[in-house]
Amino acid sequence: LLDAEEVPVRDEPKVAAVDKAAYDESPYVGDFDGTDDELEAPWRTEAAGIASTAVESTGAKIQDIFWEPGVLKVTVVAADGSTPDAEVCAAASRAAVAALETREDLRVLERHSLEVTSPGAADVLTEHKQFEAFKGFDVIVKTLNPIDGGEERTMEGKLVERTIDQVKINLKGRIVKIPWHLVGEVRLPPAKEE
């Protein structure tokens, strides 16, 4: 057992005062302007087109492009439609970054990270077109609890929509809005046998 009297006392380190004006002007702070724009915003549509053209120039095919808060998510498949390997995803990612860097006026990479992935499991909704196709269908939403030791929660209801920052489901007649950063996964329930 350690006695508090035995613990050496140290001085707190000196912390320099922060100049707010200099901090706000710093290029390392990040640019969040426009990250909450609608999915159909012209700059998003143009950037998605640039990324698509770049990815397809590598031989990969675009399966889906979706904007999440702070993330441009691009789902790709191999040229033959199969699940791509890591090299195909990496080449697609490099091409998209290079193409988006040429359009500094869009400021995409200043405001978003780029995530190039392969398709997920068949019953897990990950792509924008899947969320659109399954509107009105039953879904199971697993939520994350950001507090240490917190329990995950599972909700089952009808999918209303997915927006840039939330998933909406109809839970027994009540619309429930779940912030996207708390969504672990959205999946279709197992098929019912008749």
GROMACS .gro file of C-alpha atoms in nm:
model
  194
    1LEU     CA    1   0.000   0.000   0.000
    2LEU     CA    2   0.133   0.341  -0.097
    3ASP     CA    3   0.111   0.630   0.144
    4ALA     CA    4   0.017   0.962  -0.020
    5GLU     CA    5   0.295   1.130   0.179
    6GLU     CA    6   0.551   0.917  -0.007
    7VAL     CA    7   0.445   1.038  -0.354
    8PRO     CA    8   0.671   1.316  -0.479
    9VAL     CA    9   0.495   1.640  -0.569
   10ARG     CA   10   0.576   1.781  -0.911
   11ASP     CA   11   0.500   2.121  -1.054
   12GLU     CA   12   0.245   2.132  -1.333
   13PRO     CA   13   0.400   2.196  -1.672
   14LYS     CA   14   0.372   2.549  -1.804
   15VAL     CA   15   0.117   2.578  -2.084
   16ALA     CA   16   0.149   2.865  -2.326
   17ALA     CA   17  -0.153   3.089  -2.371
   18VAL     CA   18  -0.346   3.024  -2.691
   19ASP     CA   19  -0.385   3.315  -2.930
   20LYS     CA   20  -0.741   3.263  -3.056
   21ALA     CA   21  -0.694   3.471  -3.372
   22ALA     CA   22  -0.381   3.276  -3.469
   23TYR     CA   23  -0.558   2.946  -3.388
   24ASP     CA   24  -0.856   3.035  -3.609
   25GLU     CA   25  -0.621   3.124  -3.898
   26SER     CA   26  -0.417   2.804  -3.862
   27PRO     CA   27  -0.433   2.568  -4.162
   28TYR     CA   28  -0.421   2.275  -3.917
   29VAL     CA   29  -0.754   2.346  -3.752
   30GLY     CA   30  -0.965   2.204  -4.033
   31ASP     CA   31  -1.245   2.338  -4.247
   32PHE     CA   32  -1.595   2.229  -4.159
   33ASP     CA   33  -1.780   2.481  -4.373
   34GLY     CA   34  -2.030   2.298  -4.592
   35THR     CA   35  -1.997   1.955  -4.430
   36ASP     CA   36  -2.365   1.971  -4.339
   37ASP     CA   37  -2.477   2.068  -4.693
   38GLU     CA   38  -2.749   1.857  -4.855
   39LEU     CA   39  -2.643   1.538  -5.031
   40GLU     CA   40  -2.745   1.693  -5.363
   41ALA     CA   41  -2.532   2.006  -5.313
   42PRO     CA   42  -2.359   2.093  -5.644
   43TRP     CA   43  -2.008   2.069  -5.499
   44ARG     CA   44  -2.083   1.719  -5.366
   45THR     CA   45  -2.224   1.605  -5.701
   46GLU     CA   46  -1.920   1.741  -5.886
   47ALA     CA   47  -1.675   1.585  -5.640
   48ALA     CA   48  -1.853   1.247  -5.661
   49GLY     CA   49  -1.824   1.261  -6.040
   50ILE     CA   50  -1.452   1.340  -6.020
   51ALA     CA   51  -1.395   1.053  -5.775
   52SER     CA   52  -1.601   0.813  -5.991
   53THR     CA   53  -1.406   0.893  -6.306
   54ALA     CA   54  -1.075   0.853  -6.123
   55VAL     CA   55  -1.172   0.522  -5.961
   56GLU     CA   56  -1.303   0.377  -6.286
   57SER     CA   57  -0.977   0.474  -6.461
   58THR     CA   58  -0.807   0.211  -6.241
   59GLY     CA   59  -1.036  -0.065  -6.371
   60ALA     CA   60  -1.251  -0.082  -6.058
   61LYS     CA   61  -1.625  -0.014  -6.074
   62ILE     CA   62  -1.817   0.219  -5.845
   63GLN     CA   63  -2.093   0.046  -5.654
   64ASP     CA   64  -2.187   0.342  -5.435
   65ILE     CA   65  -2.076   0.687  -5.325
   66PHE     CA   66  -2.212   0.836  -5.006
   67TRP     CA   67  -2.128   1.135  -4.791
   68GLU     CA   68  -2.119   1.094  -4.416
   69PRO     CA   69  -2.020   1.370  -4.173
   70GLY     CA   70  -1.651   1.422  -4.245
   71VAL     CA   71  -1.623   1.117  -4.475
   72LEU     CA   72  -1.663   1.058  -4.848
   73LYS     CA   73  -1.735   0.684  -4.864
   74VAL     CA   74  -1.676   0.509  -5.197
   75THR     CA   75  -1.772   0.142  -5.234
   76VAL     CA   76  -1.600  -0.037  -5.522
   77VAL     CA   77  -1.607  -0.377  -5.687
   78ALA     CA   78  -1.351  -0.537  -5.916
   79ALA     CA   79  -1.389  -0.498  -6.293
   80ASP     CA   80  -1.566  -0.835  -6.315
   81GLY     CA   81  -1.810  -0.737  -6.038
   82SER     CA   82  -1.647  -0.954  -5.773
   83THR     CA   83  -1.531  -0.838  -5.431
   84PRO     CA   84  -1.208  -0.642  -5.478
   85ASP     CA   85  -0.884  -0.722  -5.300
   86ALA     CA   86  -0.686  -0.468  -5.099
   87GLU     CA   87  -0.473  -0.368  -5.400
   88VAL     CA   88  -0.779  -0.274  -5.606
   89CYS     CA   89  -0.916  -0.064  -5.318
   90ALA     CA   90  -0.577   0.101  -5.262
   91ALA     CA   91  -0.535   0.188  -5.631
   92ALA     CA   92  -0.889   0.330  -5.641
   93SER     CA   93  -0.819   0.534  -5.328
   94ARG     CA   94  -0.493   0.676  -5.466
   95ALA     CA   95  -0.661   0.771  -5.794
   96ALA     CA   96  -0.954   0.942  -5.619
   97VAL     CA   97  -0.725   1.139  -5.387
   98ALA     CA   98  -0.506   1.252  -5.676
   99ALA     CA   99  -0.808   1.364  -5.879
  100LEU     CA  100  -0.973   1.547  -5.587
  101GLU     CA  101  -0.645   1.722  -5.502
  102THR     CA  102  -0.649   1.886  -5.846
  103ARG     CA  103  -0.977   2.060  -5.757
  104GLU     CA  104  -0.877   2.270  -5.457
  105ASP     CA  105  -1.181   2.494  -5.515
  106LEU     CA  106  -1.410   2.209  -5.399
  107ARG     CA  107  -1.211   2.169  -5.074
  108VAL     CA  108  -1.324   1.807  -5.042
  109LEU     CA  109  -1.009   1.666  -4.882
  110GLU     CA  110  -0.989   1.962  -4.643
  111ARG     CA  111  -1.331   1.875  -4.503
  112HIS     CA  112  -1.358   1.499  -4.552
  113SER     CA  113  -1.149   1.189  -4.530
  114LEU     CA  114  -1.183   0.947  -4.819
  115GLU     CA  115  -1.282   0.589  -4.743
  116VAL     CA  116  -1.267   0.335  -5.026
  117THR     CA  117  -1.420   0.001  -4.929
  118SER     CA  118  -1.554  -0.320  -5.072
  119PRO     CA  119  -1.921  -0.416  -5.027
  120GLY     CA  120  -2.030  -0.546  -4.687
  121ALA     CA  121  -2.232  -0.852  -4.598
  122ALA     CA  122  -2.546  -0.896  -4.807
  123ASP     CA  123  -2.797  -0.827  -4.528
  124VAL     CA  124  -2.612  -0.525  -4.382
  125LEU     CA  125  -2.714  -0.193  -4.536
  126THR     CA  126  -2.403   0.011  -4.607
  127GLU     CA  127  -2.471   0.188  -4.935
  128HIS     CA  128  -2.690   0.485  -5.011
  129LYS     CA  129  -2.878   0.297  -5.282
  130GLN     CA  130  -2.954   0.014  -5.035
  131PHE     CA  131  -3.103   0.260  -4.786
  132GLU     CA  132  -3.313   0.409  -5.067
  133ALA     CA  133  -3.426   0.065  -5.192
  134PHE     CA  134  -3.527  -0.060  -4.847
  135LYS     CA  135  -3.729   0.245  -4.732
  136GLY     CA  136  -4.044   0.114  -4.566
  137PHE     CA  137  -3.892  -0.230  -4.499
  138ASP     CA  138  -3.822  -0.378  -4.157
  139VAL     CA  139  -3.467  -0.320  -4.036
  140ILE     CA  140  -3.266  -0.391  -3.722
  141VAL     CA  141  -3.050  -0.102  -3.601
  142LYS     CA  142  -2.771  -0.169  -3.354
  143THR     CA  143  -2.658   0.145  -3.178
  144LEU     CA  144  -2.328   0.214  -3.008
  145ASN     CA  145  -2.302   0.353  -2.659
  146PRO     CA  146  -2.019   0.606  -2.647
  147ILE     CA  147  -1.985   0.577  -2.270
  148ASP     CA  148  -1.739   0.316  -2.144
  149GLY     CA  149  -1.909  -0.002  -2.039
  150GLY     CA  150  -2.241   0.109  -2.185
  151GLU     CA  151  -2.468  -0.144  -2.346
  152GLU     CA  152  -2.540  -0.159  -2.715
  153ARG     CA  153  -2.904  -0.118  -2.798
  154THR     CA  154  -3.097  -0.293  -3.075
  155MET     CA  155  -3.411  -0.143  -3.227
  156GLU     CA  156  -3.636  -0.300  -3.488
  157GLY     CA  157  -3.866  -0.091  -3.703
  158LYS     CA  158  -3.940   0.025  -4.056
  159LEU     CA  159  -3.670   0.225  -4.234
  160VAL     CA  160  -3.789   0.579  -4.303
  161GLU     CA  161  -3.467   0.728  -4.440
  162ARG     CA  162  -3.096   0.779  -4.398
  163THR     CA  163  -2.970   1.134  -4.414
  164ILE     CA  164  -2.616   1.263  -4.395
  165ASP     CA  165  -2.621   1.260  -4.015
  166GLN     CA  166  -2.895   1.021  -3.899
  167VAL     CA  167  -3.105   0.713  -3.961
  168LYS     CA  168  -3.480   0.744  -3.912
  169ILE     CA  169  -3.694   0.440  -3.834
  170ASN     CA  170  -4.062   0.401  -3.757
  171LEU     CA  171  -4.086   0.221  -3.425
  172LYS     CA  172  -4.449   0.122  -3.368
  173GLY     CA  173  -4.579   0.446  -3.516
  174ARG     CA  174  -4.312   0.676  -3.365
  175ILE     CA  175  -4.034   0.817  -3.579
  176VAL     CA  176  -3.702   0.762  -3.404
  177LYS     CA  177  -3.399   0.960  -3.522
  178ILE     CA  178  -3.066   0.794  -3.448
  179PRO     CA  179  -2.752   1.005  -3.495
  180TRP     CA  180  -2.529   0.837  -3.754
  181HIS     CA  181  -2.222   0.841  -3.528
  182LEU     CA  182  -2.413   0.618  -3.282
  183VAL     CA  183  -2.522   0.364  -3.545
  184GLY     CA  184  -2.323   0.042  -3.531
  185GLU     CA  185  -2.505  -0.127  -3.817
  186VAL     CA  186  -2.834  -0.138  -3.999
  187ARG     CA  187  -2.933  -0.483  -4.121
  188LEU     CA  188  -3.232  -0.658  -4.270
  189PRO     CA  189  -3.398  -0.909  -4.036
  190PRO     CA  190  -3.372  -1.279  -4.116
  191ALA     CA  191  -3.619  -1.395  -4.380
  192LYS     CA  192  -3.945  -1.524  -4.234
  193GLU     CA  193  -4.043  -1.878  -4.323
  194GLU     CA  194  -4.403  -1.936  -4.420
   0.00000   0.00000   0.00000
